[in-house]
PDB file of C-alpha atoms in Angstrom:
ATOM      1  CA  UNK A 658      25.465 -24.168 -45.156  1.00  0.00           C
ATOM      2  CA  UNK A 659      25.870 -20.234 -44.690  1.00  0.00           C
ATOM      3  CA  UNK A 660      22.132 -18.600 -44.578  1.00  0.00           C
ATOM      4  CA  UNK A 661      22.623 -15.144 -45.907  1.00  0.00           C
ATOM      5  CA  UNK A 662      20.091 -12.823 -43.778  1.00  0.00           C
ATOM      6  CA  UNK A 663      18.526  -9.842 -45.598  1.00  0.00           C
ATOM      7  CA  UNK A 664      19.208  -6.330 -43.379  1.00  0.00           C
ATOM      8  CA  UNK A 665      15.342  -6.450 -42.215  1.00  0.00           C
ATOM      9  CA  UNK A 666      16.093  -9.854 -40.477  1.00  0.00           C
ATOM     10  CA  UNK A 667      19.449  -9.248 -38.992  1.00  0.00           C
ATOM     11  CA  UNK A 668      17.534  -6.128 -37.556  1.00  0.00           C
ATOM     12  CA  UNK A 669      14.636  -7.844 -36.216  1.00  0.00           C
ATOM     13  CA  UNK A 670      17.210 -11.101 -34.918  1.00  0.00           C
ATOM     14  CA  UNK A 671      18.929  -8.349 -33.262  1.00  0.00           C
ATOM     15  CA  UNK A 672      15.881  -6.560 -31.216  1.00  0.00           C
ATOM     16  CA  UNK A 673      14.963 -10.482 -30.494  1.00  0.00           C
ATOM     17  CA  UNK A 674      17.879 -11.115 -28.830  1.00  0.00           C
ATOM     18  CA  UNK A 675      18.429  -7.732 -27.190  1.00  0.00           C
ATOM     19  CA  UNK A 676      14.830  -8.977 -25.548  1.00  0.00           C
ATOM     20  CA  UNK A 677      16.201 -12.182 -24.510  1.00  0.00           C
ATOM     21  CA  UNK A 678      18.729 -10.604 -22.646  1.00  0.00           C
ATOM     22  CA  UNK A 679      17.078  -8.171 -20.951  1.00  0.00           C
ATOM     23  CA  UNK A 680      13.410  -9.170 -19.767  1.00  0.00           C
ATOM     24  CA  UNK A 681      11.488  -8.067 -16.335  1.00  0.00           C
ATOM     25  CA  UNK A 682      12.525  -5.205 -13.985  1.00  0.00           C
ATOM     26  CA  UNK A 683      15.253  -4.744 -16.537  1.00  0.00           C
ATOM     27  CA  UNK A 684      13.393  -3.241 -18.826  1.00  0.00           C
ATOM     28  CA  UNK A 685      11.857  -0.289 -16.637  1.00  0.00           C
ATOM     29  CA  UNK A 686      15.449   1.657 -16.603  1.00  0.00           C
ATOM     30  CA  UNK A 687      16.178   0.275 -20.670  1.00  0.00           C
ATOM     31  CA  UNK A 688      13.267   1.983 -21.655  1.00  0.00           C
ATOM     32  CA  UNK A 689      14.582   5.224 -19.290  1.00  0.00           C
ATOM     33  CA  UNK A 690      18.066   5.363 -21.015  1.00  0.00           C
ATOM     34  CA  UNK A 691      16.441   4.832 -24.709  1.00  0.00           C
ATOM     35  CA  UNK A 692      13.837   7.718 -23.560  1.00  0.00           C
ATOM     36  CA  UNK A 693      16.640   9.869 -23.832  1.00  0.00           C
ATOM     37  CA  UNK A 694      18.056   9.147 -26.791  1.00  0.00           C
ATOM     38  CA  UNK A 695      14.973   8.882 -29.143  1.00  0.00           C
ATOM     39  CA  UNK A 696      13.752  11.764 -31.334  1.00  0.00           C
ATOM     40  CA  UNK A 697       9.907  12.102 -29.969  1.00  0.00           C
ATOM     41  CA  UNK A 698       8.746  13.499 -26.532  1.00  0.00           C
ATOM     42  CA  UNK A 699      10.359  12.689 -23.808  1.00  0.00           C
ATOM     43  CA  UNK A 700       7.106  12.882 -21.365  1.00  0.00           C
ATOM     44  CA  UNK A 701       6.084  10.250 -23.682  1.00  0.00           C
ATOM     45  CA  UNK A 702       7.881   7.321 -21.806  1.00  0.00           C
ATOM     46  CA  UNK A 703       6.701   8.399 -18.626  1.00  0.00           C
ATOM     47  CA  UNK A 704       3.378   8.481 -19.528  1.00  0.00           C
ATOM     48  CA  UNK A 705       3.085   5.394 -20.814  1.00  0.00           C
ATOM     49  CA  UNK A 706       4.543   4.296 -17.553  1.00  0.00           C
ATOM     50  CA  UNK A 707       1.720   5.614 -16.035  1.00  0.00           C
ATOM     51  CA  UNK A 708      -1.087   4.028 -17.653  1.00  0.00           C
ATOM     52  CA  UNK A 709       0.888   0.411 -17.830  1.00  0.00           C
ATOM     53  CA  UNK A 710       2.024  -1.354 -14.784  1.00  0.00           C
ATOM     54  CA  UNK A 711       3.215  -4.627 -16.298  1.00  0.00           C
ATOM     55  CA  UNK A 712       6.818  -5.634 -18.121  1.00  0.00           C
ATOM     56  CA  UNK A 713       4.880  -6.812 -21.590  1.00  0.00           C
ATOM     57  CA  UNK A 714       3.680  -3.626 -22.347  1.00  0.00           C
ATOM     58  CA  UNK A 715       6.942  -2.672 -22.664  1.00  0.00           C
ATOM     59  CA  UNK A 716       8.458  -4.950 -24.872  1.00  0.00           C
ATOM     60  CA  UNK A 717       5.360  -3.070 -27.337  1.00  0.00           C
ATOM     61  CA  UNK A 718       5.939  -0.037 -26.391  1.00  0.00           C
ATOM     62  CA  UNK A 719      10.110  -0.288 -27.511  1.00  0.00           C
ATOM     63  CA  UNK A 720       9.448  -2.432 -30.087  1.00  0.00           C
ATOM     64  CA  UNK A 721       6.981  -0.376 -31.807  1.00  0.00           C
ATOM     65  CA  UNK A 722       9.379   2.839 -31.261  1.00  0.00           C
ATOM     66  CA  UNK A 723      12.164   0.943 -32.371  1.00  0.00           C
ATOM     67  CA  UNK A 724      10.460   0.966 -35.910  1.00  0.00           C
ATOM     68  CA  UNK A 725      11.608   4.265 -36.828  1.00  0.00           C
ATOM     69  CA  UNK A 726      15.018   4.025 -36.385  1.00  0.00           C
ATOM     70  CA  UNK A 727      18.246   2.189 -37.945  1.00  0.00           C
ATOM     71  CA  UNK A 728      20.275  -0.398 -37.041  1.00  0.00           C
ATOM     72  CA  UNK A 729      23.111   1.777 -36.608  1.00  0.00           C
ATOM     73  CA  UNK A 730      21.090   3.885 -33.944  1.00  0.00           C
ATOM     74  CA  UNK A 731      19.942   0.446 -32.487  1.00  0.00           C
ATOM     75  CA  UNK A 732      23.058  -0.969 -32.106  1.00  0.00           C
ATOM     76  CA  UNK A 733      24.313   2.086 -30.332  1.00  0.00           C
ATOM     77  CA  UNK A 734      21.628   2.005 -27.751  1.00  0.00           C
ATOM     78  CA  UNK A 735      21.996  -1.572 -27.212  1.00  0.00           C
ATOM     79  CA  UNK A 736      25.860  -1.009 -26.885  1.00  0.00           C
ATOM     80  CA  UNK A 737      24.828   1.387 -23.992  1.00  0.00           C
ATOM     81  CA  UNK A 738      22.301  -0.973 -22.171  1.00  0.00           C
ATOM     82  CA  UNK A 739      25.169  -3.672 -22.251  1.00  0.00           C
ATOM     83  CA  UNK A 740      27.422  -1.405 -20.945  1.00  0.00           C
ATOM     84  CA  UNK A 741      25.687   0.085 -18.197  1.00  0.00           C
ATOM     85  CA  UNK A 742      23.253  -2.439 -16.744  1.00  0.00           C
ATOM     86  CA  UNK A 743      26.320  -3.300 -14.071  1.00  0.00           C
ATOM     87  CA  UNK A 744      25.158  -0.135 -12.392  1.00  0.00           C
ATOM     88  CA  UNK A 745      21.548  -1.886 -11.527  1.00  0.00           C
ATOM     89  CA  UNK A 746      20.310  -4.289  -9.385  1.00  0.00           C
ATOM     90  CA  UNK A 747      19.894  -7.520 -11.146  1.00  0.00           C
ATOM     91  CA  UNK A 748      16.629  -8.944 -12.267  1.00  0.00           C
ATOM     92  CA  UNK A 749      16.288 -11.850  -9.992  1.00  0.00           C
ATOM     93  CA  UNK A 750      17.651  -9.788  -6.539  1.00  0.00           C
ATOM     94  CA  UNK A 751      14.666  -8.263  -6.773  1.00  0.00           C
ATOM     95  CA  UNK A 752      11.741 -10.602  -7.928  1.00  0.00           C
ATOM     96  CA  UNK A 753      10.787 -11.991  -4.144  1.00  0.00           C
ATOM     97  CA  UNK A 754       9.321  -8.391  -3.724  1.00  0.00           C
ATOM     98  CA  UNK A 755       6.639  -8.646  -6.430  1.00  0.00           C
ATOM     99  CA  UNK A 756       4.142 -10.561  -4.152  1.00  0.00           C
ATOM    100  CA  UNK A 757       4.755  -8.060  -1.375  1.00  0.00           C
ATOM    101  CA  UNK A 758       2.955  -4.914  -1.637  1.00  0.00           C
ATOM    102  CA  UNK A 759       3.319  -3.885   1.558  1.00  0.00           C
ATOM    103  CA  UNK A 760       7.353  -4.317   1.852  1.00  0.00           C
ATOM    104  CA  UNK A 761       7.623  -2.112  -1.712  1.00  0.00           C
ATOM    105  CA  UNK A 762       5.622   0.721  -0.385  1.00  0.00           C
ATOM    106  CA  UNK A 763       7.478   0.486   2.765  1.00  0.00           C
ATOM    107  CA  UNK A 764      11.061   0.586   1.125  1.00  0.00           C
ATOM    108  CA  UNK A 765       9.194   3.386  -1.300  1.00  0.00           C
ATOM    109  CA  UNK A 766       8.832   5.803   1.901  1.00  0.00           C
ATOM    110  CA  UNK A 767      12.207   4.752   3.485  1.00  0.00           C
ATOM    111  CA  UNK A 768      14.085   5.585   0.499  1.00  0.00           C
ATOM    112  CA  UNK A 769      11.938   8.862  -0.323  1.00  0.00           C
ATOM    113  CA  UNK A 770      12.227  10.557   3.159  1.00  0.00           C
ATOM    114  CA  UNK A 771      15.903   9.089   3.714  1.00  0.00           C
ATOM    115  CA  UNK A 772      16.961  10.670   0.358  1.00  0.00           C
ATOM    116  CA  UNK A 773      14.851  13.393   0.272  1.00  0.00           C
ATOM    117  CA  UNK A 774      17.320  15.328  -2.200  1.00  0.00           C
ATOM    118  CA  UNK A 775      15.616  12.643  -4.536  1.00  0.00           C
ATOM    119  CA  UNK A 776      13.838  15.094  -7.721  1.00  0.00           C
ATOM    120  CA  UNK A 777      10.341  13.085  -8.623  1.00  0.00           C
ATOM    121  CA  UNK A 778       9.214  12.665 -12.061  1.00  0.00           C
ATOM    122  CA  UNK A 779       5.871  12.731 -13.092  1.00  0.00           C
ATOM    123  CA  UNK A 780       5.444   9.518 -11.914  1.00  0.00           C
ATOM    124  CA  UNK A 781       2.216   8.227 -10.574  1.00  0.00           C
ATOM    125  CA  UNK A 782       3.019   5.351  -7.468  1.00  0.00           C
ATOM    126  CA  UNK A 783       0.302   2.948  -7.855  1.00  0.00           C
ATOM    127  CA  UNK A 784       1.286  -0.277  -8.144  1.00  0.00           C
ATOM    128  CA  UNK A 785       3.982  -1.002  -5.339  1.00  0.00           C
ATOM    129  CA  UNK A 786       6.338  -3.223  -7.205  1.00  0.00           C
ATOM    130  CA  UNK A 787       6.591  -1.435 -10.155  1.00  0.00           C
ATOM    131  CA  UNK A 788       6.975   1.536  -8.722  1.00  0.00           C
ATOM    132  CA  UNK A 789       9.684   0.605  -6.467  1.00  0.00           C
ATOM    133  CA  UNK A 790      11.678  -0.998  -9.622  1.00  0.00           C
ATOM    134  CA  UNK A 791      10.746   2.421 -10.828  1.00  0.00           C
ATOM    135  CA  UNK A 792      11.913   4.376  -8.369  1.00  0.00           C
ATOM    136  CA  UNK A 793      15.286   2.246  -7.800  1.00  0.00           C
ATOM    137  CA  UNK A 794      15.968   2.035 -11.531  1.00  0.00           C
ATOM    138  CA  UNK A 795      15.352   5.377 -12.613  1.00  0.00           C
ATOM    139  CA  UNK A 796      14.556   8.226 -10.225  1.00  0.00           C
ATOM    140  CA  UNK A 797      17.488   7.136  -7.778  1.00  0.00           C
ATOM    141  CA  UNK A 798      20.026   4.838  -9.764  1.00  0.00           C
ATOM    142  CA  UNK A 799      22.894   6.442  -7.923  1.00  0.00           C
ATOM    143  CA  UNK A 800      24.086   2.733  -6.367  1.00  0.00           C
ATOM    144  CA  UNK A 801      23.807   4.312  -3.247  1.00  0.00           C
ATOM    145  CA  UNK A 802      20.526   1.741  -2.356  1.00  0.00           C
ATOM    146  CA  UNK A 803      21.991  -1.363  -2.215  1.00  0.00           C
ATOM    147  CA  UNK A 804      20.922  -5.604  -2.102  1.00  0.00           C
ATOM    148  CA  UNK A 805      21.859  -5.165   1.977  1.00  0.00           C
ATOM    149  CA  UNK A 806      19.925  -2.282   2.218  1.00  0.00           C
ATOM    150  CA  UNK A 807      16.470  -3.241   0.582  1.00  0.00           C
ATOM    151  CA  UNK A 808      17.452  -6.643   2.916  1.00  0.00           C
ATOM    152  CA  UNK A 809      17.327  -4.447   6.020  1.00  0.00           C
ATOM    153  CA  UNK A 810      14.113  -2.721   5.282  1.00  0.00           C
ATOM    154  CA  UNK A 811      12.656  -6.078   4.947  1.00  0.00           C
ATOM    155  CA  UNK A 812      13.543  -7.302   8.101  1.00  0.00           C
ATOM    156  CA  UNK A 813      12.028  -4.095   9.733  1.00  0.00           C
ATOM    157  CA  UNK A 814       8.667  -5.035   9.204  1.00  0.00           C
ATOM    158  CA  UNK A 815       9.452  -8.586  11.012  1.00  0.00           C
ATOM    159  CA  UNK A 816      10.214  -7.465  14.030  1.00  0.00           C
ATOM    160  CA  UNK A 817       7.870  -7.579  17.490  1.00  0.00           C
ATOM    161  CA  UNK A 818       5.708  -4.575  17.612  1.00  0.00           C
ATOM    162  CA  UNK A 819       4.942  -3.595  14.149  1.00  0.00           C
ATOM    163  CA  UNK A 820       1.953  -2.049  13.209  1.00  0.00           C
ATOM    164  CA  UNK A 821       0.471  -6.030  11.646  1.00  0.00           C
ATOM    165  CA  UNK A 822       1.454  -7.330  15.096  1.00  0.00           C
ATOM    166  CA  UNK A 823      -0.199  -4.457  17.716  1.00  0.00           C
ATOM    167  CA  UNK A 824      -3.357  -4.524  15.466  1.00  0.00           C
ATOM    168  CA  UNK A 825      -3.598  -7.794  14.651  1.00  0.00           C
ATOM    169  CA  UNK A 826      -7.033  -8.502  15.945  1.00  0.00           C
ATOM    170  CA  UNK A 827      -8.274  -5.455  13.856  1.00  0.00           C
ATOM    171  CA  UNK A 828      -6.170  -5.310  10.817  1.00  0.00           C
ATOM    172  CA  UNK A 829      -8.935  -7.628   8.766  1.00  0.00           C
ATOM    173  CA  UNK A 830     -11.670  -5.577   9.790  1.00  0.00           C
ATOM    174  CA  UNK A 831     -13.662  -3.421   7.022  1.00  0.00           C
ATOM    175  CA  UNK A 832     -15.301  -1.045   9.554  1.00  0.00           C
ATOM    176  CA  UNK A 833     -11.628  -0.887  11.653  1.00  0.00           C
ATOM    177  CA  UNK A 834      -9.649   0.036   8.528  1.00  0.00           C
ATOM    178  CA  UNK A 835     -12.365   2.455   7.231  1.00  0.00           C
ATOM    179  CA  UNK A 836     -12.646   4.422  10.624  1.00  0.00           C
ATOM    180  CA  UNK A 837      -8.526   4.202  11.830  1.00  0.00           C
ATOM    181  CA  UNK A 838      -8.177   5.780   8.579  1.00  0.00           C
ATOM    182  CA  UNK A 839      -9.849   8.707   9.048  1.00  0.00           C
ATOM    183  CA  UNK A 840      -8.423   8.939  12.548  1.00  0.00           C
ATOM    184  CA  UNK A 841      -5.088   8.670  11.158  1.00  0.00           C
ATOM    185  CA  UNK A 842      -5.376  10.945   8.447  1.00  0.00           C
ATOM    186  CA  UNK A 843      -6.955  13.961  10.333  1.00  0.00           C
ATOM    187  CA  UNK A 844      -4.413  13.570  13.469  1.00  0.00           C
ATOM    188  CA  UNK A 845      -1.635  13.297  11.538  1.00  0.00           C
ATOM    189  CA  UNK A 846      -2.317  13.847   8.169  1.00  0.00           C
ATOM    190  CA  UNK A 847      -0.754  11.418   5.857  1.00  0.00           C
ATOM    191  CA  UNK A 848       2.478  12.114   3.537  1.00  0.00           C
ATOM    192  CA  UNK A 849       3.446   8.462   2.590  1.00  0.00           C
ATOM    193  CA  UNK A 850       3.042   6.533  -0.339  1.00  0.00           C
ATOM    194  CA  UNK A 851       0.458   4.827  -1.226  1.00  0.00           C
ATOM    195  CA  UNK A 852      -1.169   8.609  -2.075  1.00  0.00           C
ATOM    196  CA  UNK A 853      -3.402   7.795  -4.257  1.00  0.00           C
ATOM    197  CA  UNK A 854      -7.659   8.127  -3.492  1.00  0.00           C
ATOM    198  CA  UNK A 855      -8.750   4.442  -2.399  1.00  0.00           C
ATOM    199  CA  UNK A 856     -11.027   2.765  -4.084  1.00  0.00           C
ATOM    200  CA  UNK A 857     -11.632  -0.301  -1.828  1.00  0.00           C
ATOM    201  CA  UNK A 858     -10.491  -1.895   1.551  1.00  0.00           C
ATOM    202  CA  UNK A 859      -7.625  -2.910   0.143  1.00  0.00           C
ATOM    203  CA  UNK A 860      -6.299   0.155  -0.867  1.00  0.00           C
ATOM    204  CA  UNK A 861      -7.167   1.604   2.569  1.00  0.00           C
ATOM    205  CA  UNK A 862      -5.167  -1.002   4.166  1.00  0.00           C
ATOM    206  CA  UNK A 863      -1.974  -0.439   2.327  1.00  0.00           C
ATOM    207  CA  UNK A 864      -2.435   4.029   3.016  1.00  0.00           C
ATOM    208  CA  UNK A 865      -3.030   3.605   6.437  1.00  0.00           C
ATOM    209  CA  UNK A 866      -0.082   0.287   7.259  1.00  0.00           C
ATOM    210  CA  UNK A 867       2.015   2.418   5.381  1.00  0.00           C
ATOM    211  CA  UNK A 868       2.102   5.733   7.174  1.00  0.00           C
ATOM    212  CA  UNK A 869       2.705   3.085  10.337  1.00  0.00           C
ATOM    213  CA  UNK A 870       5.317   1.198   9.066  1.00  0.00           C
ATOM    214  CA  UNK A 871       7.589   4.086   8.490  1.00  0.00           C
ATOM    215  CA  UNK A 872       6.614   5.577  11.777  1.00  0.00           C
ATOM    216  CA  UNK A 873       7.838   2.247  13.189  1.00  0.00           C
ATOM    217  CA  UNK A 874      10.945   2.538  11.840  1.00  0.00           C
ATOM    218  CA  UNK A 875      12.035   6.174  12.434  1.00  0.00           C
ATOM    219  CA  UNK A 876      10.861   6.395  16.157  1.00  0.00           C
ATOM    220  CA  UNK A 877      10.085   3.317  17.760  1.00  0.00           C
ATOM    221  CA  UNK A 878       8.687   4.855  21.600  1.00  0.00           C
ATOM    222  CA  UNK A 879       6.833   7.999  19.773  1.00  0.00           C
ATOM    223  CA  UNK A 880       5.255   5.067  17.698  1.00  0.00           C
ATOM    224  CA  UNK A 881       4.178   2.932  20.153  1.00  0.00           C
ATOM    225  CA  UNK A 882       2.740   5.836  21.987  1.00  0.00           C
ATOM    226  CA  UNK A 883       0.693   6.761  19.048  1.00  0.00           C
ATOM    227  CA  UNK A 884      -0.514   3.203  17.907  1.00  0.00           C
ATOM    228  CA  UNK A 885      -1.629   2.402  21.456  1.00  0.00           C
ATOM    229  CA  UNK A 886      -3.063   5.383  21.310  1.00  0.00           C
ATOM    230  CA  UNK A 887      -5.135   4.478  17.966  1.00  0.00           C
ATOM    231  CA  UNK A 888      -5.838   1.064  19.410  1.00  0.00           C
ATOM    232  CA  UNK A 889      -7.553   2.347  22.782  1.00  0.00           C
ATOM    233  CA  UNK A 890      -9.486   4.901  20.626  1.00  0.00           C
ATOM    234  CA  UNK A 891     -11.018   2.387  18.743  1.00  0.00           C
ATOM    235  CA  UNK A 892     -11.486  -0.248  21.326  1.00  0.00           C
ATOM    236  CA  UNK A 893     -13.529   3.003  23.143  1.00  0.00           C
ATOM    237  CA  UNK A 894     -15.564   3.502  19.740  1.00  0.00           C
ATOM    238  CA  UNK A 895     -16.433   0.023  20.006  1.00  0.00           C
ATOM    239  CA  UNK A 896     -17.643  -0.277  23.599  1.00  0.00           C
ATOM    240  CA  UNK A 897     -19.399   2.984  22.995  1.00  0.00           C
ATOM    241  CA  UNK A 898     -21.448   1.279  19.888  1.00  0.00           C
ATOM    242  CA  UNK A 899     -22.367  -1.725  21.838  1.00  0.00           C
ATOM    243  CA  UNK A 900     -24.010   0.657  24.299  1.00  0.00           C
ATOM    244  CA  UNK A 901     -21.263   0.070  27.158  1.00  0.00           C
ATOM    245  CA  UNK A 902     -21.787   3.854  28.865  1.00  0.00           C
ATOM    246  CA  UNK A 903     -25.200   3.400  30.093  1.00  0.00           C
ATOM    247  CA  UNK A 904     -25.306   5.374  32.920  1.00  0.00           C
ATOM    248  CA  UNK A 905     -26.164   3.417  36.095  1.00  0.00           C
ATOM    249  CA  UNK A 906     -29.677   4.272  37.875  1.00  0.00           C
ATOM    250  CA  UNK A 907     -30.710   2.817  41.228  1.00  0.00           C
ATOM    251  CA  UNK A 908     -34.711   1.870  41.844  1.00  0.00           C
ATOM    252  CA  UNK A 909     -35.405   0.743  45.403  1.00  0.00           C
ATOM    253  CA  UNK A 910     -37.019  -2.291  45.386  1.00  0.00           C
ATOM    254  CA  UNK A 911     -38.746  -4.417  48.419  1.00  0.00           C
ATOM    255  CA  UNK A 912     -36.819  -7.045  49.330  1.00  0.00           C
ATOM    256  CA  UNK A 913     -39.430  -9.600  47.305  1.00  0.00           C
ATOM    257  CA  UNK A 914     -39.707  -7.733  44.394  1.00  0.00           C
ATOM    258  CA  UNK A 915     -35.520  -8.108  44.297  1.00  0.00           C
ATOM    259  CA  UNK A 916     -36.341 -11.422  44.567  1.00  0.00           C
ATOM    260  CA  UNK A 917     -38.235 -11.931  41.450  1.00  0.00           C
ATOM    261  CA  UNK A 918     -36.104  -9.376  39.323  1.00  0.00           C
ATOM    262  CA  UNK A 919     -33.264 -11.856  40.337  1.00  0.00           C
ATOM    263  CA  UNK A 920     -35.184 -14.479  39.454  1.00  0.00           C
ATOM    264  CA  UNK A 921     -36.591 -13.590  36.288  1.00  0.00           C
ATOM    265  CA  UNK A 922     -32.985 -12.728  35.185  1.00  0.00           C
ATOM    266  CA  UNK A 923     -31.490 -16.309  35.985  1.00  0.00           C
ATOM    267  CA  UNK A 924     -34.498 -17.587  33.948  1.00  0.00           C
ATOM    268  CA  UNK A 925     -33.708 -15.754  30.881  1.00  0.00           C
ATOM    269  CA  UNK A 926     -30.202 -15.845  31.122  1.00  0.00           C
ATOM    270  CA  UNK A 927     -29.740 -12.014  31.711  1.00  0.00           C
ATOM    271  CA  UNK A 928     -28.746  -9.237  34.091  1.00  0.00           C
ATOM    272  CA  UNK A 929     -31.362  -7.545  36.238  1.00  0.00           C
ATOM    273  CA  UNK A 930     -30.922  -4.485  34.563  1.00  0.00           C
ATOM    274  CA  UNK A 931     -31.574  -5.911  30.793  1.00  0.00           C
ATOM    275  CA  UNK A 932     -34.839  -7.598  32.407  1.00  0.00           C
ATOM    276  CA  UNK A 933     -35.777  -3.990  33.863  1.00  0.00           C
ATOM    277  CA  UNK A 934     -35.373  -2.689  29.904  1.00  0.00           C
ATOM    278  CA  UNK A 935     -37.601  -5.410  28.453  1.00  0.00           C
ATOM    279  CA  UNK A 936     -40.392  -5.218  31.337  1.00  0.00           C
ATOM    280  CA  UNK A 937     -40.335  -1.324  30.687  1.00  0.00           C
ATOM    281  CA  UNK A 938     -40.009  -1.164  26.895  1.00  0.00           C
ATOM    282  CA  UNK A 939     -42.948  -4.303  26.720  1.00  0.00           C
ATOM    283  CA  UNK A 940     -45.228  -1.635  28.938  1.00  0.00           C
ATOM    284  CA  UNK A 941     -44.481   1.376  27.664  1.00  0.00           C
ATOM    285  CA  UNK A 942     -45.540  -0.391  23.992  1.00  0.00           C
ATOM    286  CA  UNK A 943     -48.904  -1.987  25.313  1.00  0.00           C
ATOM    287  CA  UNK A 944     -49.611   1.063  27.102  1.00  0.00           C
ATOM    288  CA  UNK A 945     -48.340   4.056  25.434  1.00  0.00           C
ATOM    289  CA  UNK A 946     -48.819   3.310  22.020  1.00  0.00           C
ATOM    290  CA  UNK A 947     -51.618   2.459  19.379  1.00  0.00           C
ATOM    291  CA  UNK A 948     -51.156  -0.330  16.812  1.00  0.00           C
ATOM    292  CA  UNK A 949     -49.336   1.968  14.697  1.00  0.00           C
ATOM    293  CA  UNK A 950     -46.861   2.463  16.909  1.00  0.00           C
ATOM    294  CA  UNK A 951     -47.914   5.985  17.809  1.00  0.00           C
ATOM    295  CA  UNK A 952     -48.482   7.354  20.550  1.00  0.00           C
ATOM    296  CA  UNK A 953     -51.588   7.727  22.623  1.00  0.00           C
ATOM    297  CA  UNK A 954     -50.935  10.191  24.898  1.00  0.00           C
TER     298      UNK A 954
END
C-alpha cells in the first residue's frame, strides 16, 4: 500500500533525514555553507556559535531557520552539503580529540602560527574541541591540514621532555599554576590560545601548558632553556617561603654550654640553631612582653 505524503511531511521527512546523515562535527561547517546562502544576517551564525558550544544546539538553530524557506531552496542546500562534505574530515577521524583539551588547543596554535595567512572570524576559542572542529571546518577548510597531520601534532605532546613531563611534580599544584602563570605571562607575554580571562585553575592550566607546548615544538633547546629556567625559579620561591636564606650567625659558646645546646637538640629532635630560636623567642615573650603581648620596654 502506497502512503501518499502531504508536501509539509515530505519536507519535514526530508530535514529528518538530512539530520541523520549528517550529525556531530559535521554540522559545524553545514551550518557555515547554509550561513551563506540564507536571507538573514550573516554575523548571525557566528554568533550563535559563540554562545553554544555543543552539536544539539545546532540541529535548533537550522531547524528553526529552515522554517522560512521552501523545499526547493532546501533541497538545493542539501544538494550542496552532499556534494561537498568530501572536502572535510570525516566525523569519526576526529571524535578521539573531544576528551582532550589540551591536544585541541595545541593543534589550535600549531595550525594558527603555521598558517598564519589564516583570516579569523569573529570567533571566540573557548571550548577546545569545538573550536578546533571550528577552526578546521570553517576558517581553514583548504585540505591542506590533513588526518597525518593532526596525527603528528598528537604525537608531539608524547614525547620525553614536554612541558607535563619537566613539571610533573608541579603541574597539580594550585599555588604553582597560579604563580608560573604570572611568571610566564610577564616574561614572555602570552599569544596562544586559550586567550580567554581564567576563571579557575583549570583554565590557568590549559593558558599557561599551552604557550609551552607550542614552544616545545618550534624550538626544542630555546625551550628547555626557558622551562628549566621556570622550574629553578619556582623551586627558589619555594625554598625562599619555607625560610631557607636565613643568614648564618655564629655565638661562641663554652665548650659545656655546646654541650647542652647539642643535647637539648637530640632531645627534641631538632638542629641547634632551631633550639637557639625557641630558647630566644620563649625569653624574649616572658621577658619583653606583658600579657597582651605588648611590649614592656
Amino acid at each position: 500500500m502506497t502512503t501518499n505524503l502531504s508536501s509539509t511531511d515530505k519536507l519535514t521527512k526530508l530535514i529528518d533525514d538530512f539530520f541523520k546523515e549528517f550529525r556531530n562535527e559535521s554540522l559545524i561547517w553545514v551550518g557555515d555553507i547554509w550561513n551563506f546562502r540564507r536571507k538573514t544576517p550573516s554575523g548571525k551564525y557566528l554568533d550563535f556559535l559563540n554562545k553554544h558550544h555543543n552539536f544539539e544546539s545546532i540541529v535548533h538553530f537550522l531547524k528553526k531557520d529552515f522554517s522560512n524557506y521552501d523545499q526547493d531552496e532546501l533541497e538545493d542546500y542539501f544538494k550542496e552539503c552532499y556534494e561537498t562534505r568530501i572536502r572535510y574530515i570525516p566525523n569519526e577521524d576526529l571524535s578521539y580529540l573531544k576528551d582532550q583539551d589540551r591536544v585541541c588547543w595545541f593543534i589550535i596554535n600549531k595550525i594558527q602560527y603555521t598558517y598564519r595567512e589564516i583570516k579569523e572570524k569573529n570567533y571566540k576559542y573557548s571550548n577546545p574541541y569545538f573550536s578546533l572542529i571550528f577552526l578546521l571546518h570553517v576558517e581553514f577548510n583548504s585540505g591542506r591540514i590533513t588526518l597525518n597531520n593532526i596525527r603528528e601534532y598528537f604525537e608531539i605532546l608524547n614525547k620525553e621532555k614536554n612541558p607535563l613531563d619537566i613539571l610533573s611534580n608541579y603541574i597539580n599544584d594550585a599555588d604553582f599554576i597560579d604563580w608560573a602563570l604570572k611568571y610566564t605571562n610577564k616574561k614572555y607575554r602570552i599569544r596562544t590560545k586559550p586567550d580567554f580571562s581564567p576563571k579557575d585553575n583549570s583554565d590557568k592550566k590549559y593558558i599557561f601548558l599551552a604557550y609551552w607546548d607550542y614552544q616545545f615544538s618550534i624550538d626544542k633547546y630555546k625551550y628547555e632553556v626557558e622551562i628549566n629556567a621556570l622550574k629553578k625559579a619556582w623551586q627558589q620561591k619555594q625554598f625562599r617561603d619555607k625560610g631557607g636564606l636565613k643568614k648564618p650567625y655564629h655565638l661562641p659558646l663554652t665548650k659545656n654550654t655546646k654541650s647542652q645546646l647539642g643535647a637539648l637538640a637530640d632531645m627534641m629532635n631538632i638542629s641547634e640553631a632551631k633550639v637557639l630560636e625557641k630558647l630566644i623567642g620563649d625569653a624574649y615573650k616572658n621577658e619583653m612582653l606583658d600579657e597582651k603581648g605588648k611590649a614592656r620596654y
